[in-house]
Amino acid sequence: MAAEEGQWVLMATGRSPTNIAVIKYWGKRDEALILPVNDSISVTLDPDHLSATTTVAVSPSFPSDRMWLNGKEISLSGGRFQNCLREIRKRARDVEDEKKGISIKKEDWDKLHVHIASYNNFPTAAGLASSAAGFACLVFTLGKLMNVKEDYGELSSIARQGSGSACRSIYGGFVKWCMGKNNDGSDSIAVQLADEAHWNDLVIIIAVVSSKQKETSSTSGMRDSVETSPLLQYRAQTIVPNRVLKMEEAIKSRNFESFARLTCADSNQFHAVCMDTSPPIFYMNDTSHRIISLVEKWNQSEGTLQIAYTFDAGPNAVLIAPNRKNATLLLQKLLYCFPPQHNDLSSYMVGDKSILSDAGLNSMEDVEALPAPAEMKTPTQKSKGDVSYFICSKLGAGPKVITEGTQALIDSVTGLPKGV
Ligand code: ADE
């Protein structure tokens, strides 16, 4: 470890997207290695709107591994962090930084400690799979710092040991997590089905649904479902294998009708498994159900599927439109039913705000003038405050290194998070 021993800090910064499953992961066959009972398929979301940024720093002057999430120090003692750190350290290689006069030998990494600072560009508590983006980013960025040369499949298998769905955030576009057969989890990895450019007409609108209720964590919910739900076994063994094949075909041929049918059916079956769990788990709420009904009525009235919906372990709706036209029509219907509480239209839409003007919604007067959706029963209920805000996004790319030093979250001199 050359340079002046103890004087240097070496850093890497990366950014990783979150993802949303269209064929759901629900149930582990191995809790420690995080091995699933079925394959799952997801879409990776645009990192400009939903991502984690992580800086990892190493210095001989750090006495221990430490981590800060959104500016607050958190414990790294949990098994999931330890698994990721251990697996990346195992694969660390020689690192030379000639400019800084730093040379780290492979065997030095076991003695060196890291500081990790991570920041999510969306509310961590909003139930939007922040741990998927977070663990993918941690593994990817540690891998860069430690000059790990393993392929993305191997990285996905390490990210999986932090949070199952994190393995899918290692790639952009459409991603399959293959459950694998091996007991050591070596074949439980993610593969990219198609990149984000393959089907770039898709528009994703997320309704962040207000919820006061403390939700059952996915980890404990999944465990309860595996132990008590007969439907989970049937779904994993009989339904999903077939559905995965059909979904791969729908994605390959950009067949929205089939994509949407499979996505909605799989979301509904996942929530049926939750209801089939003892005691039953309710992730969706009244607002979620009203959004489903709005989409279903529209789909039925047209005779073809206009929108796909999917709900994870929480009440938020993820709505996928085949094109901009359908996304604007959807937004008009949504804003009729769920107008903003604080009459502030601009802060009610996060991400690609231009969808508002595309939908002709430039002011609260425009929202108030919206007609009731023709296919809904009259009078159509309007409720303010049931949706906290919307996010308009699209498919996005996988993890990237950020080279601009200004975007690093750790100070290169102190080795501590900036602003701490
Ligand atoms: N959990 C939620 N967000 C995270 C992040 N950015 N990094 C690690 N774990 C997380």
GROMACS .gro file of C-alpha atoms and ligand atoms in nm:
model
  430
    1MET     CA    1   0.000   0.000   0.000
    2ALA     CA    2   0.231   0.272  -0.121
    3ALA     CA    3   0.174   0.651  -0.107
    4GLU     CA    4   0.216   0.795   0.240
    5GLU     CA    5   0.068   0.519   0.450
    6GLY     CA    6  -0.266   0.629   0.593
    7GLN     CA    7  -0.287   0.956   0.404
    8TRP     CA    8  -0.492   0.858   0.103
    9VAL     CA    9  -0.859   0.793   0.029
   10LEU     CA   10  -0.958   0.607  -0.289
   11MET     CA   11  -1.321   0.622  -0.402
   12ALA     CA   12  -1.570   0.501  -0.662
   13THR     CA   13  -1.925   0.624  -0.723
   14GLY     CA   14  -2.204   0.439  -0.903
   15ARG     CA   15  -2.572   0.473  -0.973
   16SER     CA   16  -2.824   0.187  -1.003
   17PRO     CA   17  -3.189   0.184  -1.098
   18THR     CA   18  -3.477   0.019  -0.920
   19ASN     CA   19  -3.695  -0.237  -1.097
   20ILE     CA   20  -4.053  -0.352  -1.086
   21ALA     CA   21  -4.148  -0.715  -1.136
   22VAL     CA   22  -4.413  -0.802  -1.395
   23ILE     CA   23  -4.383  -1.171  -1.300
   24LYS     CA   24  -4.349  -1.159  -0.924
   25TYR     CA   25  -4.089  -1.301  -0.689
   26TRP     CA   26  -4.270  -1.422  -0.377
   27GLY     CA   27  -4.124  -1.698  -0.164
   28LYS     CA   28  -3.776  -1.826  -0.086
   29ARG     CA   29  -3.662  -2.186  -0.095
   30ASP     CA   30  -3.346  -2.085   0.096
   31GLU     CA   31  -3.365  -1.794   0.339
   32ALA     CA   32  -2.992  -1.743   0.395
   33LEU     CA   33  -2.886  -1.750   0.029
   34ILE     CA   34  -3.209  -1.579  -0.086
   35LEU     CA   35  -3.306  -1.842  -0.342
   36PRO     CA   36  -3.658  -1.804  -0.487
   37VAL     CA   37  -3.929  -2.064  -0.547
   38ASN     CA   38  -3.989  -1.935  -0.902
   39ASP     CA   39  -3.834  -1.733  -1.185
   40SER     CA   40  -3.937  -1.366  -1.204
   41ILE     CA   41  -3.926  -1.098  -1.475
   42SER     CA   42  -3.893  -0.723  -1.426
   43VAL     CA   43  -3.859  -0.393  -1.603
   44THR     CA   44  -3.577  -0.163  -1.494
   45LEU     CA   45  -3.688   0.195  -1.437
   46ASP     CA   46  -3.517   0.513  -1.554
   47PRO     CA   47  -3.240   0.593  -1.302
   48ASP     CA   48  -3.304   0.967  -1.348
   49HIS     CA   49  -3.630   0.911  -1.161
   50LEU     CA   50  -3.576   0.607  -0.938
   51SER     CA   51  -3.224   0.510  -0.840
   52ALA     CA   52  -2.964   0.478  -0.567
   53THR     CA   53  -2.630   0.656  -0.590
   54THR     CA   54  -2.350   0.511  -0.380
   55THR     CA   55  -1.992   0.619  -0.312
   56VAL     CA   56  -1.753   0.367  -0.160
   57ALA     CA   57  -1.421   0.484  -0.020
   58VAL     CA   58  -1.120   0.295   0.113
   59SER     CA   59  -0.833   0.426   0.323
   60PRO     CA   60  -0.577   0.270   0.558
   61SER     CA   61  -0.690   0.533   0.809
   62PHE     CA   62  -1.044   0.385   0.839
   63PRO     CA   63  -1.064   0.172   1.156
   64SER     CA   64  -1.390  -0.004   1.059
   65ASP     CA   65  -1.650  -0.047   0.781
   66ARG     CA   66  -1.921   0.222   0.807
   67MET     CA   67  -2.229   0.319   0.605
   68TRP     CA   68  -2.455   0.623   0.576
   69LEU     CA   69  -2.794   0.601   0.404
   70ASN     CA   70  -2.952   0.932   0.301
   71GLY     CA   71  -2.712   1.112   0.535
   72LYS     CA   72  -2.777   0.900   0.846
   73GLU     CA   73  -2.533   0.641   0.973
   74ILE     CA   74  -2.678   0.287   0.965
   75SER     CA   75  -2.544  -0.040   1.099
   76LEU     CA   76  -2.358  -0.273   0.862
   77SER     CA   77  -2.379  -0.565   1.103
   78GLY     CA   78  -2.679  -0.725   0.926
   79GLY     CA   79  -2.614  -1.049   0.738
   80ARG     CA   80  -2.724  -0.902   0.405
   81PHE     CA   81  -2.461  -0.626   0.404
   82GLN     CA   82  -2.199  -0.864   0.540
   83ASN     CA   83  -2.272  -1.118   0.262
   84CYS     CA   84  -2.224  -0.857  -0.010
   85LEU     CA   85  -1.905  -0.715   0.145
   86ARG     CA   86  -1.756  -1.061   0.198
   87GLU     CA   87  -1.836  -1.187  -0.153
   88ILE     CA   88  -1.694  -0.877  -0.324
   89ARG     CA   89  -1.382  -0.871  -0.101
   90LYS     CA   90  -1.320  -1.236  -0.193
   91ARG     CA   91  -1.299  -1.135  -0.559
   92ALA     CA   92  -1.098  -0.813  -0.512
   93ARG     CA   93  -0.784  -0.770  -0.727
   94ASP     CA   94  -0.477  -0.549  -0.744
   95VAL     CA   95  -0.554  -0.179  -0.785
   96GLU     CA   96  -0.304   0.079  -0.910
   97ASP     CA   97  -0.370   0.452  -0.912
   98GLU     CA   98  -0.054   0.597  -1.060
   99LYS     CA   99  -0.168   0.960  -1.029
  100LYS     CA  100  -0.224   0.925  -0.658
  101GLY     CA  101   0.071   0.688  -0.612
  102ILE     CA  102  -0.159   0.423  -0.463
  103SER     CA  103  -0.101   0.054  -0.510
  104ILE     CA  104  -0.330  -0.194  -0.335
  105LYS     CA  105  -0.243  -0.561  -0.361
  106LYS     CA  106  -0.512  -0.826  -0.378
  107GLU     CA  107  -0.423  -0.956  -0.031
  108ASP     CA  108  -0.441  -0.602   0.121
  109TRP     CA  109  -0.821  -0.579   0.080
  110ASP     CA  110  -0.884  -0.807   0.380
  111LYS     CA  111  -0.712  -0.555   0.607
  112LEU     CA  112  -0.868  -0.241   0.459
  113HIS     CA  113  -1.203  -0.094   0.567
  114VAL     CA  114  -1.459   0.089   0.358
  115HIS     CA  115  -1.689   0.384   0.406
  116ILE     CA  116  -2.015   0.369   0.208
  117ALA     CA  117  -2.252   0.660   0.151
  118SER     CA  118  -2.575   0.598  -0.037
  119TYR     CA  119  -2.858   0.824  -0.142
  120ASN     CA  120  -3.193   0.734  -0.299
  121ASN     CA  121  -3.344   0.994  -0.535
  122PHE     CA  122  -3.694   0.888  -0.424
  123PRO     CA  123  -3.846   0.841  -0.078
  124THR     CA  124  -3.692   0.528   0.077
  125ALA     CA  125  -4.010   0.460   0.273
  126ALA     CA  126  -4.247   0.494  -0.026
  127GLY     CA  127  -4.242   0.118  -0.093
  128LEU     CA  128  -4.065   0.150  -0.427
  129ALA     CA  129  -3.806  -0.127  -0.395
  130SER     CA  130  -3.530   0.100  -0.268
  131SER     CA  131  -3.333  -0.198  -0.139
  132ALA     CA  132  -3.321  -0.344  -0.494
  133ALA     CA  133  -3.152  -0.030  -0.625
  134GLY     CA  134  -2.946   0.003  -0.305
  135PHE     CA  135  -2.791  -0.344  -0.299
  136ALA     CA  136  -2.736  -0.354  -0.676
  137CYS     CA  137  -2.553  -0.022  -0.644
  138LEU     CA  138  -2.350  -0.134  -0.344
  139VAL     CA  139  -2.228  -0.450  -0.517
  140PHE     CA  140  -2.164  -0.277  -0.850
  141THR     CA  141  -1.971   0.013  -0.694
  142LEU     CA  142  -1.769  -0.201  -0.451
  143GLY     CA  143  -1.681  -0.418  -0.751
  144LYS     CA  144  -1.548  -0.111  -0.935
  145LEU     CA  145  -1.345   0.009  -0.635
  146MET     CA  146  -1.195  -0.334  -0.578
  147ASN     CA  147  -1.132  -0.400  -0.950
  148VAL     CA  148  -1.355  -0.709  -0.949
  149LYS     CA  149  -1.362  -0.864  -1.297
  150GLU     CA  150  -1.652  -1.105  -1.257
  151ASP     CA  151  -1.927  -1.089  -1.518
  152TYR     CA  152  -2.266  -0.930  -1.450
  153GLY     CA  153  -2.429  -1.269  -1.388
  154GLU     CA  154  -2.191  -1.328  -1.097
  155LEU     CA  155  -2.247  -0.974  -0.966
  156SER     CA  156  -2.623  -1.031  -0.981
  157SER     CA  157  -2.581  -1.342  -0.769
  158ILE     CA  158  -2.394  -1.137  -0.506
  159ALA     CA  159  -2.653  -0.854  -0.515
  160ARG     CA  160  -2.921  -1.124  -0.466
  161GLN     CA  161  -2.765  -1.204  -0.128
  162GLY     CA  162  -2.833  -0.844  -0.021
  163SER     CA  163  -3.192  -0.828  -0.142
  164GLY     CA  164  -3.346  -1.085  -0.379
  165SER     CA  165  -3.487  -0.839  -0.632
  166ALA     CA  166  -3.156  -0.645  -0.634
  167CYS     CA  167  -3.014  -0.908  -0.869
  168ARG     CA  168  -3.249  -0.781  -1.142
  169SER     CA  169  -3.127  -0.420  -1.103
  170ILE     CA  170  -2.783  -0.521  -1.235
  171TYR     CA  171  -2.925  -0.487  -1.588
  172GLY     CA  172  -3.136  -0.231  -1.772
  173GLY     CA  173  -3.444  -0.303  -1.981
  174PHE     CA  174  -3.624  -0.638  -1.932
  175VAL     CA  175  -3.462  -0.880  -1.691
  176LYS     CA  176  -3.526  -1.239  -1.582
  177TRP     CA  177  -3.410  -1.376  -1.248
  178CYS     CA  178  -3.360  -1.748  -1.312
  179MET     CA  179  -3.440  -1.931  -0.989
  180GLY     CA  180  -3.166  -2.190  -1.048
  181LYS     CA  181  -3.143  -2.544  -0.916
  182ASN     CA  182  -2.813  -2.559  -0.728
  183ASN     CA  183  -2.818  -2.563  -0.348
  184ASP     CA  184  -2.529  -2.316  -0.330
  185GLY     CA  185  -2.725  -2.060  -0.539
  186SER     CA  186  -2.454  -2.036  -0.804
  187ASP     CA  187  -2.711  -2.060  -1.087
  188SER     CA  188  -2.967  -1.825  -0.928
  189ILE     CA  189  -2.871  -1.525  -1.138
  190ALA     CA  190  -3.028  -1.251  -1.347
  191VAL     CA  191  -3.008  -1.234  -1.727
  192GLN     CA  192  -3.108  -0.949  -1.955
  193LEU     CA  193  -3.395  -1.039  -2.191
  194ALA     CA  194  -3.382  -0.712  -2.389
  195ASP     CA  195  -3.229  -0.371  -2.330
  196GLU     CA  196  -3.423  -0.051  -2.261
  197ALA     CA  197  -3.417   0.053  -2.629
  198HIS     CA  198  -3.600  -0.264  -2.740
  199TRP     CA  199  -3.946  -0.132  -2.645
  200ASN     CA  200  -3.901   0.236  -2.576
  201ASP     CA  201  -4.262   0.345  -2.637
  202LEU     CA  202  -4.365   0.215  -2.296
  203VAL     CA  203  -4.457   0.485  -2.042
  204ILE     CA  204  -4.465   0.402  -1.673
  205ILE     CA  205  -4.684   0.597  -1.432
  206ILE     CA  206  -4.654   0.520  -1.062
  207ALA     CA  207  -4.926   0.631  -0.823
  208VAL     CA  208  -4.766   0.669  -0.480
  209VAL     CA  209  -5.067   0.583  -0.266
  210SER     CA  210  -5.103   0.737   0.079
  211SER     CA  211  -5.088   0.481   0.353
  212LYS     CA  212  -5.085   0.523   0.728
  213GLN     CA  213  -5.076   0.152   0.782
  214LYS     CA  214  -4.748  -0.019   0.870
  215GLU     CA  215  -4.702  -0.284   0.609
  216THR     CA  216  -4.582  -0.639   0.665
  217SER     CA  217  -4.220  -0.651   0.545
  218SER     CA  218  -4.166  -0.856   0.230
  219THR     CA  219  -3.923  -1.081   0.416
  220SER     CA  220  -4.168  -1.189   0.684
  221GLY     CA  221  -4.468  -1.184   0.449
  222MET     CA  222  -4.291  -1.418   0.209
  223ARG     CA  223  -4.190  -1.652   0.489
  224ASP     CA  224  -4.551  -1.672   0.614
  225SER     CA  225  -4.676  -1.739   0.259
  226VAL     CA  226  -4.424  -2.020   0.202
  227GLU     CA  227  -4.525  -2.181   0.532
  228THR     CA  228  -4.902  -2.150   0.499
  229SER     CA  229  -5.027  -2.081   0.144
  230PRO     CA  230  -5.116  -2.385  -0.071
  231LEU     CA  231  -5.174  -2.143  -0.360
  232LEU     CA  232  -4.808  -2.033  -0.346
  233GLN     CA  233  -4.689  -2.388  -0.419
  234TYR     CA  234  -4.934  -2.428  -0.707
  235ARG     CA  235  -4.839  -2.087  -0.848
  236ALA     CA  236  -4.464  -2.154  -0.828
  237GLN     CA  237  -4.477  -2.504  -0.975
  238THR     CA  238  -4.762  -2.492  -1.223
  239ILE     CA  239  -4.850  -2.134  -1.319
  240VAL     CA  240  -4.528  -1.932  -1.326
  241PRO     CA  241  -4.310  -2.156  -1.550
  242ASN     CA  242  -4.567  -2.128  -1.828
  243ARG     CA  243  -4.630  -1.758  -1.766
  244VAL     CA  244  -4.257  -1.679  -1.782
  245LEU     CA  245  -4.232  -1.839  -2.127
  246LYS     CA  246  -4.533  -1.640  -2.251
  247MET     CA  247  -4.397  -1.318  -2.100
  248GLU     CA  248  -4.059  -1.368  -2.269
  249GLU     CA  249  -4.240  -1.413  -2.600
  250ALA     CA  250  -4.458  -1.102  -2.539
  251ILE     CA  251  -4.150  -0.892  -2.464
  252LYS     CA  252  -3.959  -1.026  -2.762
  253SER     CA  253  -4.244  -0.950  -3.003
  254ARG     CA  254  -4.350  -0.627  -2.823
  255ASN     CA  255  -4.701  -0.769  -2.790
  256PHE     CA  256  -4.864  -0.527  -2.545
  257GLU     CA  257  -5.193  -0.717  -2.526
  258SER     CA  258  -5.017  -1.029  -2.404
  259PHE     CA  259  -4.766  -0.836  -2.189
  260ALA     CA  260  -5.047  -0.649  -2.012
  261ARG     CA  261  -5.267  -0.957  -1.965
  262LEU     CA  262  -4.982  -1.151  -1.804
  263THR     CA  263  -4.868  -0.856  -1.591
  264CYS     CA  264  -5.214  -0.789  -1.445
  265ALA     CA  265  -5.287  -1.160  -1.391
  266ASP     CA  266  -4.957  -1.213  -1.213
  267SER     CA  267  -5.000  -0.911  -0.986
  268ASN     CA  268  -5.350  -1.027  -0.894
  269GLN     CA  269  -5.229  -1.380  -0.826
  270PHE     CA  270  -4.948  -1.254  -0.605
  271HIS     CA  271  -5.203  -1.063  -0.396
  272ALA     CA  272  -5.427  -1.371  -0.393
  273VAL     CA  273  -5.133  -1.565  -0.243
  274CYS     CA  274  -5.105  -1.292   0.021
  275MET     CA  275  -5.475  -1.338   0.102
  276ASP     CA  276  -5.421  -1.716   0.106
  277THR     CA  277  -5.153  -1.671   0.374
  278SER     CA  278  -5.239  -1.731   0.736
  279PRO     CA  279  -5.288  -1.476   0.881
  280PRO     CA  280  -5.379  -1.303   0.551
  281ILE     CA  281  -5.165  -1.015   0.431
  282PHE     CA  282  -5.325  -0.708   0.272
  283TYR     CA  283  -5.080  -0.496   0.076
  284MET     CA  284  -5.330  -0.314  -0.143
  285ASN     CA  285  -5.582  -0.073   0.001
  286ASP     CA  286  -5.907   0.090  -0.116
  287THR     CA  287  -5.722   0.336  -0.338
  288SER     CA  288  -5.526   0.050  -0.502
  289HIS     CA  289  -5.855  -0.132  -0.569
  290ARG     CA  290  -6.012   0.182  -0.719
  291ILE     CA  291  -5.714   0.220  -0.954
  292ILE     CA  292  -5.749  -0.143  -1.066
  293SER     CA  293  -6.116  -0.088  -1.128
  294LEU     CA  294  -6.050   0.229  -1.329
  295VAL     CA  295  -5.804   0.045  -1.554
  296GLU     CA  296  -6.020  -0.269  -1.585
  297LYS     CA  297  -6.328  -0.067  -1.686
  298TRP     CA  298  -6.131   0.123  -1.947
  299ASN     CA  299  -5.972  -0.197  -2.081
  300GLN     CA  300  -6.314  -0.365  -2.098
  301SER     CA  301  -6.482  -0.072  -2.271
  302GLU     CA  302  -6.217  -0.071  -2.544
  303GLY     CA  303  -6.212  -0.448  -2.587
  304THR     CA  304  -5.829  -0.442  -2.591
  305LEU     CA  305  -5.585  -0.375  -2.311
  306GLN     CA  306  -5.495  -0.006  -2.286
  307ILE     CA  307  -5.290  -0.022  -1.966
  308ALA     CA  308  -5.114  -0.287  -1.754
  309TYR     CA  309  -5.110  -0.257  -1.375
  310THR     CA  310  -4.893  -0.421  -1.116
  311PHE     CA  311  -4.868  -0.384  -0.736
  312ASP     CA  312  -4.578  -0.492  -0.515
  313ALA     CA  313  -4.580  -0.545  -0.140
  314GLY     CA  314  -4.756  -0.213  -0.076
  315PRO     CA  315  -5.049  -0.005  -0.205
  316ASN     CA  316  -4.863   0.185  -0.485
  317ALA     CA  317  -4.985   0.126  -0.839
  318VAL     CA  318  -4.735   0.080  -1.121
  319LEU     CA  319  -4.918   0.147  -1.447
  320ILE     CA  320  -4.762   0.069  -1.784
  321ALA     CA  321  -4.895   0.233  -2.099
  322PRO     CA  322  -4.800   0.110  -2.449
  323ASN     CA  323  -4.745   0.466  -2.572
  324ARG     CA  324  -4.764   0.836  -2.484
  325LYS     CA  325  -5.123   0.866  -2.611
  326ASN     CA  326  -5.255   0.604  -2.368
  327ALA     CA  327  -5.043   0.748  -2.087
  328THR     CA  328  -5.204   1.093  -2.129
  329LEU     CA  329  -5.555   0.944  -2.141
  330LEU     CA  330  -5.475   0.744  -1.829
  331LEU     CA  331  -5.350   1.054  -1.652
  332GLN     CA  332  -5.668   1.243  -1.732
  333LYS     CA  333  -5.875   0.964  -1.579
  334LEU     CA  334  -5.648   0.936  -1.276
  335LEU     CA  335  -5.648   1.309  -1.207
  336TYR     CA  336  -6.026   1.322  -1.240
  337CYS     CA  337  -6.057   1.058  -0.966
  338PHE     CA  338  -5.755   1.162  -0.756
  339PRO     CA  339  -5.700   1.539  -0.787
  340PRO     CA  340  -5.411   1.692  -0.588
  341GLN     CA  341  -5.493   1.780  -0.229
  342HIS     CA  342  -5.292   2.099  -0.212
  343ASN     CA  343  -5.395   2.239  -0.550
  344ASP     CA  344  -5.030   2.226  -0.652
  345LEU     CA  345  -5.027   2.043  -0.983
  346SER     CA  346  -4.656   2.070  -1.054
  347SER     CA  347  -4.539   1.898  -0.734
  348TYR     CA  348  -4.809   1.630  -0.786
  349MET     CA  349  -4.610   1.491  -1.081
  350VAL     CA  350  -4.250   1.383  -1.029
  351GLY     CA  351  -4.011   1.258  -1.301
  352ASP     CA  352  -4.117   1.340  -1.657
  353LYS     CA  353  -4.348   1.632  -1.578
  354SER     CA  354  -4.405   1.702  -1.950
  355ILE     CA  355  -4.673   1.430  -1.946
  356LEU     CA  356  -4.897   1.689  -1.772
  357SER     CA  357  -4.889   1.937  -2.060
  358ASP     CA  358  -4.915   1.650  -2.310
  359ALA     CA  359  -5.239   1.560  -2.131
  360GLY     CA  360  -5.354   1.924  -2.156
  361LEU     CA  361  -5.318   1.969  -1.782
  362ASN     CA  362  -5.138   2.300  -1.729
  363SER     CA  363  -5.330   2.433  -1.430
  364MET     CA  364  -5.573   2.329  -1.160
  365GLU     CA  365  -5.853   2.474  -1.376
  366ASP     CA  366  -5.764   2.216  -1.642
  367VAL     CA  367  -5.788   1.940  -1.378
  368GLU     CA  368  -6.122   2.069  -1.252
  369ALA     CA  369  -6.255   2.081  -1.607
  370LEU     CA  370  -6.174   1.713  -1.676
  371PRO     CA  371  -6.478   1.507  -1.775
  372ALA     CA  372  -6.566   1.199  -1.570
  373PRO     CA  373  -6.429   0.887  -1.744
  374ALA     CA  374  -6.719   0.771  -1.964
  375GLU     CA  375  -6.673   0.403  -1.878
  376MET     CA  376  -6.695   0.459  -1.501
  377LYS     CA  377  -7.028   0.435  -1.323
  378THR     CA  378  -7.184   0.771  -1.235
  379PRO     CA  379  -7.143   0.962  -1.016
  380THR     CA  380  -6.768   0.885  -1.024
  381GLN     CA  381  -6.611   0.927  -0.683
  382LYS     CA  382  -6.344   1.198  -0.661
  383SER     CA  383  -6.105   1.195  -0.367
  384LYS     CA  384  -5.827   1.431  -0.277
  385GLY     CA  385  -5.539   1.304  -0.067
  386ASP     CA  386  -5.562   0.933  -0.152
  387VAL     CA  387  -5.266   0.958  -0.390
  388SER     CA  388  -4.960   1.140  -0.249
  389TYR     CA  389  -4.809   1.204  -0.592
  390PHE     CA  390  -4.743   1.046  -0.930
  391ILE     CA  391  -4.413   0.957  -1.094
  392CYS     CA  392  -4.391   0.947  -1.474
  393SER     CA  393  -4.100   0.736  -1.591
  394LYS     CA  394  -3.985   0.493  -1.858
  395LEU     CA  395  -3.756   0.193  -1.897
  396GLY     CA  396  -3.396   0.263  -1.810
  397ALA     CA  397  -3.040   0.138  -1.825
  398GLY     CA  398  -2.847  -0.065  -1.567
  399PRO     CA  399  -2.581   0.053  -1.319
  400LYS     CA  400  -2.324   0.309  -1.428
  401VAL     CA  401  -2.003   0.452  -1.287
  402ILE     CA  402  -2.020   0.824  -1.215
  403THR     CA  403  -1.688   0.987  -1.292
  404GLU     CA  404  -1.767   1.348  -1.196
  405GLY     CA  405  -1.598   1.399  -0.859
  406THR     CA  406  -1.859   1.660  -0.769
  407GLN     CA  407  -2.124   1.387  -0.757
  408ALA     CA  408  -1.931   1.173  -0.508
  409LEU     CA  409  -2.112   1.145  -0.175
  410ILE     CA  410  -1.789   1.114   0.028
  411ASP     CA  411  -1.530   1.388   0.079
  412SER     CA  412  -1.204   1.275  -0.080
  413VAL     CA  413  -0.996   1.430   0.200
  414THR     CA  414  -1.186   1.339   0.519
  415GLY     CA  415  -1.331   1.010   0.389
  416LEU     CA  416  -1.663   1.104   0.552
  417PRO     CA  417  -1.999   1.179   0.383
  418LYS     CA  418  -2.012   1.533   0.248
  419GLY     CA  419  -2.197   1.764   0.485
  420VAL     CA  420  -2.143   1.540   0.790
  421ADE     N1  421  -3.197   0.014   0.146
  421ADE     C1  422  -3.274   0.113   0.096
  421ADE     N2  423  -3.201   0.198   0.021
  421ADE     C2  424  -3.073   0.152   0.024
  421ADE     C3  425  -2.951   0.197  -0.034
  421ADE     N3  426  -2.945   0.305  -0.111
  421ADE     N4  427  -2.840   0.126  -0.009
  421ADE     C4  428  -2.845   0.014   0.068
  421ADE     N5  429  -2.957  -0.033   0.124
  421ADE     C5  430  -3.071   0.035   0.103
   0.00000   0.00000   0.00000
